[in-house]
Amino acid sequence: MKLTVIGHWGGYPKAGEASSGYIVEHEGFRLLIDCGSGVLSRLQTHFPVSQLDAVILSHYHPDHVADIGVLQHALLIQSFLGTKKKLPVYGHREDEQGFRSLAYRDVMEGIEYKGDSSVSVGPFTISFVKTRHPAPCYAMRIEADGKVLYYTGDTSFTESLILLANQADLLLCECNFYGGMDGSGAGHMTSIDAGRLAHQAGATRLVLTHLPHFGNLQQLVEEAGTAFNGTIELAAMNKVWII
């Protein structure tokens, strides 16, 4: 699997960048995880919109779905220009309005996933666990050819995340707060929470994402390292990992 960060900021994008959006590729299949503000613009620096094969959404907060409407219009315009495809977008129905907004004319189709089951999307098998966040949100275990990418979505620390993250080759973990802070009320993790999750899950590599707009971000890596002795890195726009 190949993971490319399109956007990694929490809440809103830094100037010229994007909030949550990640491309996972395997066997020529391109899956977009979350589609936040600025994602569509940045994605097109990698490949045309017409080459996107599927989208999956953790939840419906704007920093994770703001560009869905823009993506719909892009697909519609491309259909007028002769590139016709119906893009599958996977989401949960616990926010019915959010789910219903995914279907758009003949260019986008909303497909439900449920937290107690898994789905096959191209070459990927994706399983889910509900997170602890103000809006219904799901973490995802994405598997292909014996490799595991685990994406937390948005969440404060909860023991329920650990089992599904077991032995992840790469743990893409939200980290919106520094070690001395309390992110639980906002439904977000601290750097130390992220390190603890990686340690307890036995992950190989920890990548911190959904990053804050304040402070020294390298401090997040140092703090996570007090709980996890594996490789720890910060997500960054256009950064790539091979899993």
JSON list of C-alpha atoms in Angstrom, two decimals:
[
{"chain": "A", "resi": 1, "resn": "MET", "atom": "CA", "xyz": [0.00, 0.00, 0.00]},
{"chain": "A", "resi": 2, "resn": "LYS", "atom": "CA", "xyz": [1.03, 3.56, -0.66]},
{"chain": "A", "resi": 3, "resn": "LEU", "atom": "CA", "xyz": [-0.20, 6.36, 1.60]},
{"chain": "A", "resi": 4, "resn": "THR", "atom": "CA", "xyz": [-0.02, 9.98, 0.43]},
{"chain": "A", "resi": 5, "resn": "VAL", "atom": "CA", "xyz": [-1.02, 12.87, 2.69]},
{"chain": "A", "resi": 6, "resn": "ILE", "atom": "CA", "xyz": [-3.17, 15.42, 0.87]},
{"chain": "A", "resi": 7, "resn": "GLY", "atom": "CA", "xyz": [-4.12, 17.40, 3.99]},
{"chain": "A", "resi": 8, "resn": "HIS", "atom": "CA", "xyz": [-3.45, 16.97, 7.70]},
{"chain": "A", "resi": 9, "resn": "TRP", "atom": "CA", "xyz": [-4.62, 20.08, 9.57]},
{"chain": "A", "resi": 10, "resn": "GLY", "atom": "CA", "xyz": [-7.27, 19.99, 12.27]},
{"chain": "A", "resi": 11, "resn": "GLY", "atom": "CA", "xyz": [-10.26, 22.32, 12.06]},
{"chain": "A", "resi": 12, "resn": "TYR", "atom": "CA", "xyz": [-9.23, 24.32, 9.00]},
{"chain": "A", "resi": 13, "resn": "PRO", "atom": "CA", "xyz": [-6.34, 24.27, 6.54]},
{"chain": "A", "resi": 14, "resn": "LYS", "atom": "CA", "xyz": [-3.17, 26.26, 6.82]},
{"chain": "A", "resi": 15, "resn": "ALA", "atom": "CA", "xyz": [-2.76, 28.75, 3.93]},
{"chain": "A", "resi": 16, "resn": "GLY", "atom": "CA", "xyz": [-2.14, 26.87, 0.69]},
{"chain": "A", "resi": 17, "resn": "GLU", "atom": "CA", "xyz": [-2.76, 23.46, 2.28]},
{"chain": "A", "resi": 18, "resn": "ALA", "atom": "CA", "xyz": [-5.73, 21.28, 3.29]},
{"chain": "A", "resi": 19, "resn": "SER", "atom": "CA", "xyz": [-7.49, 19.74, 6.24]},
{"chain": "A", "resi": 20, "resn": "SER", "atom": "CA", "xyz": [-8.03, 15.96, 6.44]},
{"chain": "A", "resi": 21, "resn": "GLY", "atom": "CA", "xyz": [-7.50, 13.99, 3.24]},
{"chain": "A", "resi": 22, "resn": "TYR", "atom": "CA", "xyz": [-5.34, 10.93, 2.48]},
{"chain": "A", "resi": 23, "resn": "ILE", "atom": "CA", "xyz": [-4.87, 8.83, -0.63]},
{"chain": "A", "resi": 24, "resn": "VAL", "atom": "CA", "xyz": [-4.28, 5.08, -0.25]},
{"chain": "A", "resi": 25, "resn": "GLU", "atom": "CA", "xyz": [-3.22, 3.21, -3.38]},
{"chain": "A", "resi": 26, "resn": "HIS", "atom": "CA", "xyz": [-2.79, -0.47, -4.13]},
{"chain": "A", "resi": 27, "resn": "GLU", "atom": "CA", "xyz": [-2.84, -2.41, -7.39]},
{"chain": "A", "resi": 28, "resn": "GLY", "atom": "CA", "xyz": [-3.69, 0.78, -9.29]},
{"chain": "A", "resi": 29, "resn": "PHE", "atom": "CA", "xyz": [-6.77, 1.54, -7.14]},
{"chain": "A", "resi": 30, "resn": "ARG", "atom": "CA", "xyz": [-6.99, 5.01, -5.56]},
{"chain": "A", "resi": 31, "resn": "LEU", "atom": "CA", "xyz": [-9.02, 5.49, -2.39]},
{"chain": "A", "resi": 32, "resn": "LEU", "atom": "CA", "xyz": [-9.47, 8.91, -0.77]},
{"chain": "A", "resi": 33, "resn": "ILE", "atom": "CA", "xyz": [-9.94, 8.86, 3.00]},
{"chain": "A", "resi": 34, "resn": "ASP", "atom": "CA", "xyz": [-11.83, 12.00, 4.07]},
{"chain": "A", "resi": 35, "resn": "CYS", "atom": "CA", "xyz": [-12.31, 15.05, 1.87]},
{"chain": "A", "resi": 36, "resn": "GLY", "atom": "CA", "xyz": [-11.78, 18.19, 3.94]},
{"chain": "A", "resi": 37, "resn": "SER", "atom": "CA", "xyz": [-11.30, 21.80, 2.96]},
{"chain": "A", "resi": 38, "resn": "GLY", "atom": "CA", "xyz": [-8.67, 22.27, 0.24]},
{"chain": "A", "resi": 39, "resn": "VAL", "atom": "CA", "xyz": [-8.36, 18.56, -0.50]},
{"chain": "A", "resi": 40, "resn": "LEU", "atom": "CA", "xyz": [-9.69, 18.66, -4.06]},
{"chain": "A", "resi": 41, "resn": "SER", "atom": "CA", "xyz": [-7.26, 21.37, -5.11]},
{"chain": "A", "resi": 42, "resn": "ARG", "atom": "CA", "xyz": [-4.26, 19.59, -3.58]},
{"chain": "A", "resi": 43, "resn": "LEU", "atom": "CA", "xyz": [-5.34, 16.16, -4.87]},
{"chain": "A", "resi": 44, "resn": "GLN", "atom": "CA", "xyz": [-5.16, 17.41, -8.47]},
{"chain": "A", "resi": 45, "resn": "THR", "atom": "CA", "xyz": [-1.43, 18.03, -8.07]},
{"chain": "A", "resi": 46, "resn": "HIS", "atom": "CA", "xyz": [-1.12, 14.23, -7.91]},
{"chain": "A", "resi": 47, "resn": "PHE", "atom": "CA", "xyz": [-3.65, 13.01, -10.49]},
{"chain": "A", "resi": 48, "resn": "PRO", "atom": "CA", "xyz": [-6.89, 14.11, -12.23]},
{"chain": "A", "resi": 49, "resn": "VAL", "atom": "CA", "xyz": [-10.19, 13.82, -10.38]},
{"chain": "A", "resi": 50, "resn": "SER", "atom": "CA", "xyz": [-11.35, 11.31, -12.99]},
{"chain": "A", "resi": 51, "resn": "GLN", "atom": "CA", "xyz": [-8.70, 8.84, -11.74]},
{"chain": "A", "resi": 52, "resn": "LEU", "atom": "CA", "xyz": [-10.12, 8.66, -8.22]},
{"chain": "A", "resi": 53, "resn": "ASP", "atom": "CA", "xyz": [-11.79, 5.28, -7.67]},
{"chain": "A", "resi": 54, "resn": "ALA", "atom": "CA", "xyz": [-13.58, 5.65, -4.31]},
{"chain": "A", "resi": 55, "resn": "VAL", "atom": "CA", "xyz": [-13.93, 7.83, -1.20]},
{"chain": "A", "resi": 56, "resn": "ILE", "atom": "CA", "xyz": [-14.54, 6.82, 2.42]},
{"chain": "A", "resi": 57, "resn": "LEU", "atom": "CA", "xyz": [-15.49, 9.25, 5.18]},
{"chain": "A", "resi": 58, "resn": "SER", "atom": "CA", "xyz": [-14.88, 8.94, 8.91]},
{"chain": "A", "resi": 59, "resn": "HIS", "atom": "CA", "xyz": [-17.57, 11.49, 9.78]},
{"chain": "A", "resi": 60, "resn": "TYR", "atom": "CA", "xyz": [-19.30, 14.63, 8.53]},
{"chain": "A", "resi": 61, "resn": "HIS", "atom": "CA", "xyz": [-17.53, 17.51, 10.25]},
{"chain": "A", "resi": 62, "resn": "PRO", "atom": "CA", "xyz": [-16.53, 20.16, 7.67]},
{"chain": "A", "resi": 63, "resn": "ASP", "atom": "CA", "xyz": [-12.78, 19.66, 8.06]},
{"chain": "A", "resi": 64, "resn": "HIS", "atom": "CA", "xyz": [-13.36, 16.10, 6.83]},
{"chain": "A", "resi": 65, "resn": "VAL", "atom": "CA", "xyz": [-16.09, 16.60, 4.20]},
{"chain": "A", "resi": 66, "resn": "ALA", "atom": "CA", "xyz": [-16.03, 20.27, 3.11]},
{"chain": "A", "resi": 67, "resn": "ASP", "atom": "CA", "xyz": [-14.83, 19.42, -0.41]},
{"chain": "A", "resi": 68, "resn": "ILE", "atom": "CA", "xyz": [-17.41, 16.71, -1.11]},
{"chain": "A", "resi": 69, "resn": "GLY", "atom": "CA", "xyz": [-19.70, 19.27, -2.78]},
{"chain": "A", "resi": 70, "resn": "VAL", "atom": "CA", "xyz": [-16.76, 20.62, -4.79]},
{"chain": "A", "resi": 71, "resn": "LEU", "atom": "CA", "xyz": [-15.85, 17.07, -5.83]},
{"chain": "A", "resi": 72, "resn": "GLN", "atom": "CA", "xyz": [-19.43, 16.51, -6.97]},
{"chain": "A", "resi": 73, "resn": "HIS", "atom": "CA", "xyz": [-19.28, 19.58, -9.21]},
{"chain": "A", "resi": 74, "resn": "ALA", "atom": "CA", "xyz": [-15.89, 18.51, -10.58]},
{"chain": "A", "resi": 75, "resn": "LEU", "atom": "CA", "xyz": [-17.30, 15.11, -11.52]},
{"chain": "A", "resi": 76, "resn": "LEU", "atom": "CA", "xyz": [-20.36, 16.72, -13.08]},
{"chain": "A", "resi": 77, "resn": "ILE", "atom": "CA", "xyz": [-18.27, 19.07, -15.20]},
{"chain": "A", "resi": 78, "resn": "GLN", "atom": "CA", "xyz": [-16.03, 16.19, -16.25]},
{"chain": "A", "resi": 79, "resn": "SER", "atom": "CA", "xyz": [-19.12, 14.22, -17.29]},
{"chain": "A", "resi": 80, "resn": "PHE", "atom": "CA", "xyz": [-20.13, 17.10, -19.58]},
{"chain": "A", "resi": 81, "resn": "LEU", "atom": "CA", "xyz": [-16.63, 16.93, -21.06]},
{"chain": "A", "resi": 82, "resn": "GLY", "atom": "CA", "xyz": [-16.98, 13.22, -21.79]},
{"chain": "A", "resi": 83, "resn": "THR", "atom": "CA", "xyz": [-15.54, 11.52, -18.69]},
{"chain": "A", "resi": 84, "resn": "LYS", "atom": "CA", "xyz": [-18.52, 9.76, -17.17]},
{"chain": "A", "resi": 85, "resn": "LYS", "atom": "CA", "xyz": [-18.22, 7.78, -13.93]},
{"chain": "A", "resi": 86, "resn": "LYS", "atom": "CA", "xyz": [-20.24, 7.26, -10.78]},
{"chain": "A", "resi": 87, "resn": "LEU", "atom": "CA", "xyz": [-17.90, 7.65, -7.82]},
{"chain": "A", "resi": 88, "resn": "PRO", "atom": "CA", "xyz": [-18.75, 5.50, -4.76]},
{"chain": "A", "resi": 89, "resn": "VAL", "atom": "CA", "xyz": [-18.48, 7.38, -1.47]},
{"chain": "A", "resi": 90, "resn": "TYR", "atom": "CA", "xyz": [-18.71, 5.29, 1.71]},
{"chain": "A", "resi": 91, "resn": "GLY", "atom": "CA", "xyz": [-20.15, 6.80, 4.88]},
{"chain": "A", "resi": 92, "resn": "HIS", "atom": "CA", "xyz": [-22.24, 5.90, 7.92]},
{"chain": "A", "resi": 93, "resn": "ARG", "atom": "CA", "xyz": [-25.92, 6.76, 8.34]},
{"chain": "A", "resi": 94, "resn": "GLU", "atom": "CA", "xyz": [-25.79, 7.95, 11.95]},
{"chain": "A", "resi": 95, "resn": "ASP", "atom": "CA", "xyz": [-25.97, 11.44, 10.50]},
{"chain": "A", "resi": 96, "resn": "GLU", "atom": "CA", "xyz": [-28.73, 10.89, 7.97]},
{"chain": "A", "resi": 97, "resn": "GLN", "atom": "CA", "xyz": [-28.47, 14.34, 6.44]},
{"chain": "A", "resi": 98, "resn": "GLY", "atom": "CA", "xyz": [-24.72, 13.95, 6.01]},
{"chain": "A", "resi": 99, "resn": "PHE", "atom": "CA", "xyz": [-25.14, 10.56, 4.37]},
{"chain": "A", "resi": 100, "resn": "ARG", "atom": "CA", "xyz": [-27.91, 11.69, 2.03]},
{"chain": "A", "resi": 101, "resn": "SER", "atom": "CA", "xyz": [-25.76, 14.60, 0.84]},
{"chain": "A", "resi": 102, "resn": "LEU", "atom": "CA", "xyz": [-23.31, 12.14, -0.73]},
{"chain": "A", "resi": 103, "resn": "ALA", "atom": "CA", "xyz": [-25.58, 11.09, -3.58]},
{"chain": "A", "resi": 104, "resn": "TYR", "atom": "CA", "xyz": [-25.43, 13.56, -6.46]},
{"chain": "A", "resi": 105, "resn": "ARG", "atom": "CA", "xyz": [-27.13, 13.15, -9.82]},
{"chain": "A", "resi": 106, "resn": "ASP", "atom": "CA", "xyz": [-25.42, 10.39, -11.82]},
{"chain": "A", "resi": 107, "resn": "VAL", "atom": "CA", "xyz": [-21.84, 11.18, -10.73]},
{"chain": "A", "resi": 108, "resn": "MET", "atom": "CA", "xyz": [-21.70, 10.22, -7.03]},
{"chain": "A", "resi": 109, "resn": "GLU", "atom": "CA", "xyz": [-23.29, 7.41, -5.06]},
{"chain": "A", "resi": 110, "resn": "GLY", "atom": "CA", "xyz": [-23.49, 7.17, -1.27]},
{"chain": "A", "resi": 111, "resn": "ILE", "atom": "CA", "xyz": [-22.83, 3.66, 0.09]},
{"chain": "A", "resi": 112, "resn": "GLU", "atom": "CA", "xyz": [-23.44, 2.87, 3.75]},
{"chain": "A", "resi": 113, "resn": "TYR", "atom": "CA", "xyz": [-20.91, 1.17, 5.98]},
{"chain": "A", "resi": 114, "resn": "LYS", "atom": "CA", "xyz": [-21.80, -0.12, 9.44]},
{"chain": "A", "resi": 115, "resn": "GLY", "atom": "CA", "xyz": [-19.56, -0.19, 12.46]},
{"chain": "A", "resi": 116, "resn": "ASP", "atom": "CA", "xyz": [-20.15, -3.87, 13.17]},
{"chain": "A", "resi": 117, "resn": "SER", "atom": "CA", "xyz": [-19.12, -5.09, 9.73]},
{"chain": "A", "resi": 118, "resn": "SER", "atom": "CA", "xyz": [-16.42, -4.68, 7.09]},
{"chain": "A", "resi": 119, "resn": "VAL", "atom": "CA", "xyz": [-16.53, -3.61, 3.46]},
{"chain": "A", "resi": 120, "resn": "SER", "atom": "CA", "xyz": [-14.46, -4.47, 0.42]},
{"chain": "A", "resi": 121, "resn": "VAL", "atom": "CA", "xyz": [-13.39, -1.41, -1.56]},
{"chain": "A", "resi": 122, "resn": "GLY", "atom": "CA", "xyz": [-11.25, -2.33, -4.55]},
{"chain": "A", "resi": 123, "resn": "PRO", "atom": "CA", "xyz": [-8.32, -4.33, -3.16]},
{"chain": "A", "resi": 124, "resn": "PHE", "atom": "CA", "xyz": [-8.93, -3.13, 0.40]},
{"chain": "A", "resi": 125, "resn": "THR", "atom": "CA", "xyz": [-10.83, -4.74, 3.27]},
{"chain": "A", "resi": 126, "resn": "ILE", "atom": "CA", "xyz": [-11.96, -2.05, 5.71]},
{"chain": "A", "resi": 127, "resn": "SER", "atom": "CA", "xyz": [-13.22, -2.63, 9.25]},
{"chain": "A", "resi": 128, "resn": "PHE", "atom": "CA", "xyz": [-14.55, -0.01, 11.65]},
{"chain": "A", "resi": 129, "resn": "VAL", "atom": "CA", "xyz": [-14.78, 0.96, 15.30]},
{"chain": "A", "resi": 130, "resn": "LYS", "atom": "CA", "xyz": [-16.74, 3.91, 16.65]},
{"chain": "A", "resi": 131, "resn": "THR", "atom": "CA", "xyz": [-14.61, 6.64, 18.16]},
{"chain": "A", "resi": 132, "resn": "ARG", "atom": "CA", "xyz": [-15.22, 9.09, 21.01]},
{"chain": "A", "resi": 133, "resn": "HIS", "atom": "CA", "xyz": [-16.08, 12.38, 19.30]},
{"chain": "A", "resi": 134, "resn": "PRO", "atom": "CA", "xyz": [-18.96, 14.91, 19.46]},
{"chain": "A", "resi": 135, "resn": "ALA", "atom": "CA", "xyz": [-20.20, 13.71, 16.06]},
{"chain": "A", "resi": 136, "resn": "PRO", "atom": "CA", "xyz": [-20.56, 10.01, 15.18]},
{"chain": "A", "resi": 137, "resn": "CYS", "atom": "CA", "xyz": [-17.15, 9.01, 13.79]},
{"chain": "A", "resi": 138, "resn": "TYR", "atom": "CA", "xyz": [-15.40, 5.77, 12.89]},
{"chain": "A", "resi": 139, "resn": "ALA", "atom": "CA", "xyz": [-11.78, 4.69, 12.93]},
{"chain": "A", "resi": 140, "resn": "MET", "atom": "CA", "xyz": [-10.77, 2.36, 10.09]},
{"chain": "A", "resi": 141, "resn": "ARG", "atom": "CA", "xyz": [-8.51, -0.66, 9.74]},
{"chain": "A", "resi": 142, "resn": "ILE", "atom": "CA", "xyz": [-7.53, -0.89, 6.07]},
{"chain": "A", "resi": 143, "resn": "GLU", "atom": "CA", "xyz": [-5.93, -4.16, 4.97]},
{"chain": "A", "resi": 144, "resn": "ALA", "atom": "CA", "xyz": [-4.41, -5.35, 1.70]},
{"chain": "A", "resi": 145, "resn": "ASP", "atom": "CA", "xyz": [-1.93, -8.15, 0.99]},
{"chain": "A", "resi": 146, "resn": "GLY", "atom": "CA", "xyz": [-1.24, -8.71, 4.67]},
{"chain": "A", "resi": 147, "resn": "LYS", "atom": "CA", "xyz": [-0.45, -5.06, 5.42]},
{"chain": "A", "resi": 148, "resn": "VAL", "atom": "CA", "xyz": [-2.46, -2.85, 7.80]},
{"chain": "A", "resi": 149, "resn": "LEU", "atom": "CA", "xyz": [-3.09, 0.89, 7.81]},
{"chain": "A", "resi": 150, "resn": "TYR", "atom": "CA", "xyz": [-5.11, 2.10, 10.79]},
{"chain": "A", "resi": 151, "resn": "TYR", "atom": "CA", "xyz": [-6.69, 5.56, 10.68]},
{"chain": "A", "resi": 152, "resn": "THR", "atom": "CA", "xyz": [-8.22, 6.88, 13.88]},
{"chain": "A", "resi": 153, "resn": "GLY", "atom": "CA", "xyz": [-10.45, 9.57, 12.39]},
{"chain": "A", "resi": 154, "resn": "ASP", "atom": "CA", "xyz": [-11.26, 12.08, 15.14]},
{"chain": "A", "resi": 155, "resn": "THR", "atom": "CA", "xyz": [-11.38, 10.80, 18.70]},
{"chain": "A", "resi": 156, "resn": "SER", "atom": "CA", "xyz": [-10.26, 11.19, 22.25]},
{"chain": "A", "resi": 157, "resn": "PHE", "atom": "CA", "xyz": [-8.43, 8.20, 23.69]},
{"chain": "A", "resi": 158, "resn": "THR", "atom": "CA", "xyz": [-10.60, 5.15, 24.32]},
{"chain": "A", "resi": 159, "resn": "GLU", "atom": "CA", "xyz": [-9.62, 1.54, 24.96]},
{"chain": "A", "resi": 160, "resn": "SER", "atom": "CA", "xyz": [-12.00, 0.41, 22.20]},
{"chain": "A", "resi": 161, "resn": "LEU", "atom": "CA", "xyz": [-9.55, 1.71, 19.58]},
{"chain": "A", "resi": 162, "resn": "ILE", "atom": "CA", "xyz": [-6.79, -0.70, 20.57]},
{"chain": "A", "resi": 163, "resn": "LEU", "atom": "CA", "xyz": [-8.08, -4.06, 19.35]},
{"chain": "A", "resi": 164, "resn": "LEU", "atom": "CA", "xyz": [-8.76, -2.97, 15.78]},
{"chain": "A", "resi": 165, "resn": "ALA", "atom": "CA", "xyz": [-5.36, -1.24, 15.64]},
{"chain": "A", "resi": 166, "resn": "ASN", "atom": "CA", "xyz": [-3.59, -4.45, 16.67]},
{"chain": "A", "resi": 167, "resn": "GLN", "atom": "CA", "xyz": [-0.17, -4.85, 14.96]},
{"chain": "A", "resi": 168, "resn": "ALA", "atom": "CA", "xyz": [-0.83, -2.03, 12.49]},
{"chain": "A", "resi": 169, "resn": "ASP", "atom": "CA", "xyz": [2.07, -1.46, 10.12]},
{"chain": "A", "resi": 170, "resn": "LEU", "atom": "CA", "xyz": [1.21, 2.24, 10.11]},
{"chain": "A", "resi": 171, "resn": "LEU", "atom": "CA", "xyz": [-1.00, 4.01, 12.64]},
{"chain": "A", "resi": 172, "resn": "LEU", "atom": "CA", "xyz": [-2.28, 7.31, 11.22]},
{"chain": "A", "resi": 173, "resn": "CYS", "atom": "CA", "xyz": [-3.36, 8.91, 14.46]},
{"chain": "A", "resi": 174, "resn": "GLU", "atom": "CA", "xyz": [-5.05, 12.20, 15.16]},
{"chain": "A", "resi": 175, "resn": "CYS", "atom": "CA", "xyz": [-3.08, 14.44, 17.52]},
{"chain": "A", "resi": 176, "resn": "ASN", "atom": "CA", "xyz": [-4.77, 17.80, 18.02]},
{"chain": "A", "resi": 177, "resn": "PHE", "atom": "CA", "xyz": [-3.34, 18.59, 21.48]},
{"chain": "A", "resi": 178, "resn": "TYR", "atom": "CA", "xyz": [-0.01, 18.64, 23.29]},
{"chain": "A", "resi": 179, "resn": "GLY", "atom": "CA", "xyz": [0.86, 16.35, 26.16]},
{"chain": "A", "resi": 180, "resn": "GLY", "atom": "CA", "xyz": [-0.04, 18.67, 29.03]},
{"chain": "A", "resi": 181, "resn": "MET", "atom": "CA", "xyz": [-3.48, 19.48, 27.62]},
{"chain": "A", "resi": 182, "resn": "ASP", "atom": "CA", "xyz": [-6.86, 17.75, 27.90]},
{"chain": "A", "resi": 183, "resn": "GLY", "atom": "CA", "xyz": [-8.49, 17.12, 24.55]},
{"chain": "A", "resi": 184, "resn": "SER", "atom": "CA", "xyz": [-11.19, 14.76, 25.79]},
{"chain": "A", "resi": 185, "resn": "GLY", "atom": "CA", "xyz": [-13.95, 17.36, 25.89]},
{"chain": "A", "resi": 186, "resn": "ALA", "atom": "CA", "xyz": [-13.30, 18.27, 22.26]},
{"chain": "A", "resi": 187, "resn": "GLY", "atom": "CA", "xyz": [-13.06, 14.62, 21.25]},
{"chain": "A", "resi": 188, "resn": "HIS", "atom": "CA", "xyz": [-9.35, 14.71, 20.33]},
{"chain": "A", "resi": 189, "resn": "MET", "atom": "CA", "xyz": [-6.14, 13.05, 21.43]},
{"chain": "A", "resi": 190, "resn": "THR", "atom": "CA", "xyz": [-2.94, 14.46, 22.85]},
{"chain": "A", "resi": 191, "resn": "SER", "atom": "CA", "xyz": [0.51, 13.44, 21.70]},
{"chain": "A", "resi": 192, "resn": "ILE", "atom": "CA", "xyz": [0.86, 11.15, 24.72]},
{"chain": "A", "resi": 193, "resn": "ASP", "atom": "CA", "xyz": [-2.53, 9.54, 23.97]},
{"chain": "A", "resi": 194, "resn": "ALA", "atom": "CA", "xyz": [-1.32, 8.83, 20.43]},
{"chain": "A", "resi": 195, "resn": "GLY", "atom": "CA", "xyz": [1.89, 7.26, 21.72]},
{"chain": "A", "resi": 196, "resn": "ARG", "atom": "CA", "xyz": [-0.04, 5.17, 24.21]},
{"chain": "A", "resi": 197, "resn": "LEU", "atom": "CA", "xyz": [-2.38, 3.87, 21.50]},
{"chain": "A", "resi": 198, "resn": "ALA", "atom": "CA", "xyz": [0.55, 2.94, 19.26]},
{"chain": "A", "resi": 199, "resn": "HIS", "atom": "CA", "xyz": [2.29, 1.16, 22.14]},
{"chain": "A", "resi": 200, "resn": "GLN", "atom": "CA", "xyz": [-0.75, -0.78, 23.32]},
{"chain": "A", "resi": 201, "resn": "ALA", "atom": "CA", "xyz": [-1.68, -1.77, 19.76]},
{"chain": "A", "resi": 202, "resn": "GLY", "atom": "CA", "xyz": [1.84, -2.95, 18.97]},
{"chain": "A", "resi": 203, "resn": "ALA", "atom": "CA", "xyz": [2.03, -0.68, 15.91]},
{"chain": "A", "resi": 204, "resn": "THR", "atom": "CA", "xyz": [5.22, -0.50, 13.88]},
{"chain": "A", "resi": 205, "resn": "ARG", "atom": "CA", "xyz": [5.06, 3.15, 12.82]},
{"chain": "A", "resi": 206, "resn": "LEU", "atom": "CA", "xyz": [3.12, 6.13, 14.21]},
{"chain": "A", "resi": 207, "resn": "VAL", "atom": "CA", "xyz": [2.22, 9.11, 12.01]},
{"chain": "A", "resi": 208, "resn": "LEU", "atom": "CA", "xyz": [0.66, 12.06, 13.82]},
{"chain": "A", "resi": 209, "resn": "THR", "atom": "CA", "xyz": [-2.01, 13.98, 11.90]},
{"chain": "A", "resi": 210, "resn": "HIS", "atom": "CA", "xyz": [-4.98, 16.35, 12.37]},
{"chain": "A", "resi": 211, "resn": "LEU", "atom": "CA", "xyz": [-2.34, 18.68, 13.74]},
{"chain": "A", "resi": 212, "resn": "PRO", "atom": "CA", "xyz": [-2.87, 21.86, 15.80]},
{"chain": "A", "resi": 213, "resn": "HIS", "atom": "CA", "xyz": [-2.25, 25.35, 14.46]},
{"chain": "A", "resi": 214, "resn": "PHE", "atom": "CA", "xyz": [-0.17, 26.41, 17.45]},
{"chain": "A", "resi": 215, "resn": "GLY", "atom": "CA", "xyz": [3.01, 25.46, 19.24]},
{"chain": "A", "resi": 216, "resn": "ASN", "atom": "CA", "xyz": [6.11, 23.61, 18.06]},
{"chain": "A", "resi": 217, "resn": "LEU", "atom": "CA", "xyz": [4.85, 20.55, 16.19]},
{"chain": "A", "resi": 218, "resn": "GLN", "atom": "CA", "xyz": [8.10, 18.67, 16.73]},
{"chain": "A", "resi": 219, "resn": "GLN", "atom": "CA", "xyz": [7.23, 18.69, 20.42]},
{"chain": "A", "resi": 220, "resn": "LEU", "atom": "CA", "xyz": [4.32, 16.36, 19.58]},
{"chain": "A", "resi": 221, "resn": "VAL", "atom": "CA", "xyz": [6.79, 13.77, 18.30]},
{"chain": "A", "resi": 222, "resn": "GLU", "atom": "CA", "xyz": [8.96, 14.07, 21.40]},
{"chain": "A", "resi": 223, "resn": "GLU", "atom": "CA", "xyz": [5.98, 13.73, 23.75]},
{"chain": "A", "resi": 224, "resn": "ALA", "atom": "CA", "xyz": [4.51, 10.75, 21.87]},
{"chain": "A", "resi": 225, "resn": "GLY", "atom": "CA", "xyz": [7.94, 9.14, 22.21]},
{"chain": "A", "resi": 226, "resn": "THR", "atom": "CA", "xyz": [7.56, 9.01, 25.98]},
{"chain": "A", "resi": 227, "resn": "ALA", "atom": "CA", "xyz": [4.85, 6.37, 25.47]},
{"chain": "A", "resi": 228, "resn": "PHE", "atom": "CA", "xyz": [5.97, 4.64, 22.25]},
{"chain": "A", "resi": 229, "resn": "ASN", "atom": "CA", "xyz": [9.48, 3.61, 21.26]},
{"chain": "A", "resi": 230, "resn": "GLY", "atom": "CA", "xyz": [8.78, 2.89, 17.60]},
{"chain": "A", "resi": 231, "resn": "THR", "atom": "CA", "xyz": [9.16, 5.25, 14.65]},
{"chain": "A", "resi": 232, "resn": "ILE", "atom": "CA", "xyz": [7.16, 8.48, 15.05]},
{"chain": "A", "resi": 233, "resn": "GLU", "atom": "CA", "xyz": [6.66, 11.07, 12.31]},
{"chain": "A", "resi": 234, "resn": "LEU", "atom": "CA", "xyz": [4.51, 14.09, 11.57]},
{"chain": "A", "resi": 235, "resn": "ALA", "atom": "CA", "xyz": [2.09, 14.04, 8.65]},
{"chain": "A", "resi": 236, "resn": "ALA", "atom": "CA", "xyz": [2.97, 16.66, 6.04]},
{"chain": "A", "resi": 237, "resn": "MET", "atom": "CA", "xyz": [1.42, 17.67, 2.74]},
{"chain": "A", "resi": 238, "resn": "ASN", "atom": "CA", "xyz": [2.55, 15.38, -0.12]},
{"chain": "A", "resi": 239, "resn": "LYS", "atom": "CA", "xyz": [4.48, 13.09, 2.23]},
{"chain": "A", "resi": 240, "resn": "VAL", "atom": "CA", "xyz": [4.39, 9.44, 1.14]},
{"chain": "A", "resi": 241, "resn": "TRP", "atom": "CA", "xyz": [4.76, 6.15, 3.02]},
{"chain": "A", "resi": 242, "resn": "ILE", "atom": "CA", "xyz": [4.98, 2.68, 1.50]},
{"chain": "A", "resi": 243, "resn": "ILE", "atom": "CA", "xyz": [3.37, 0.15, 3.81]}
]
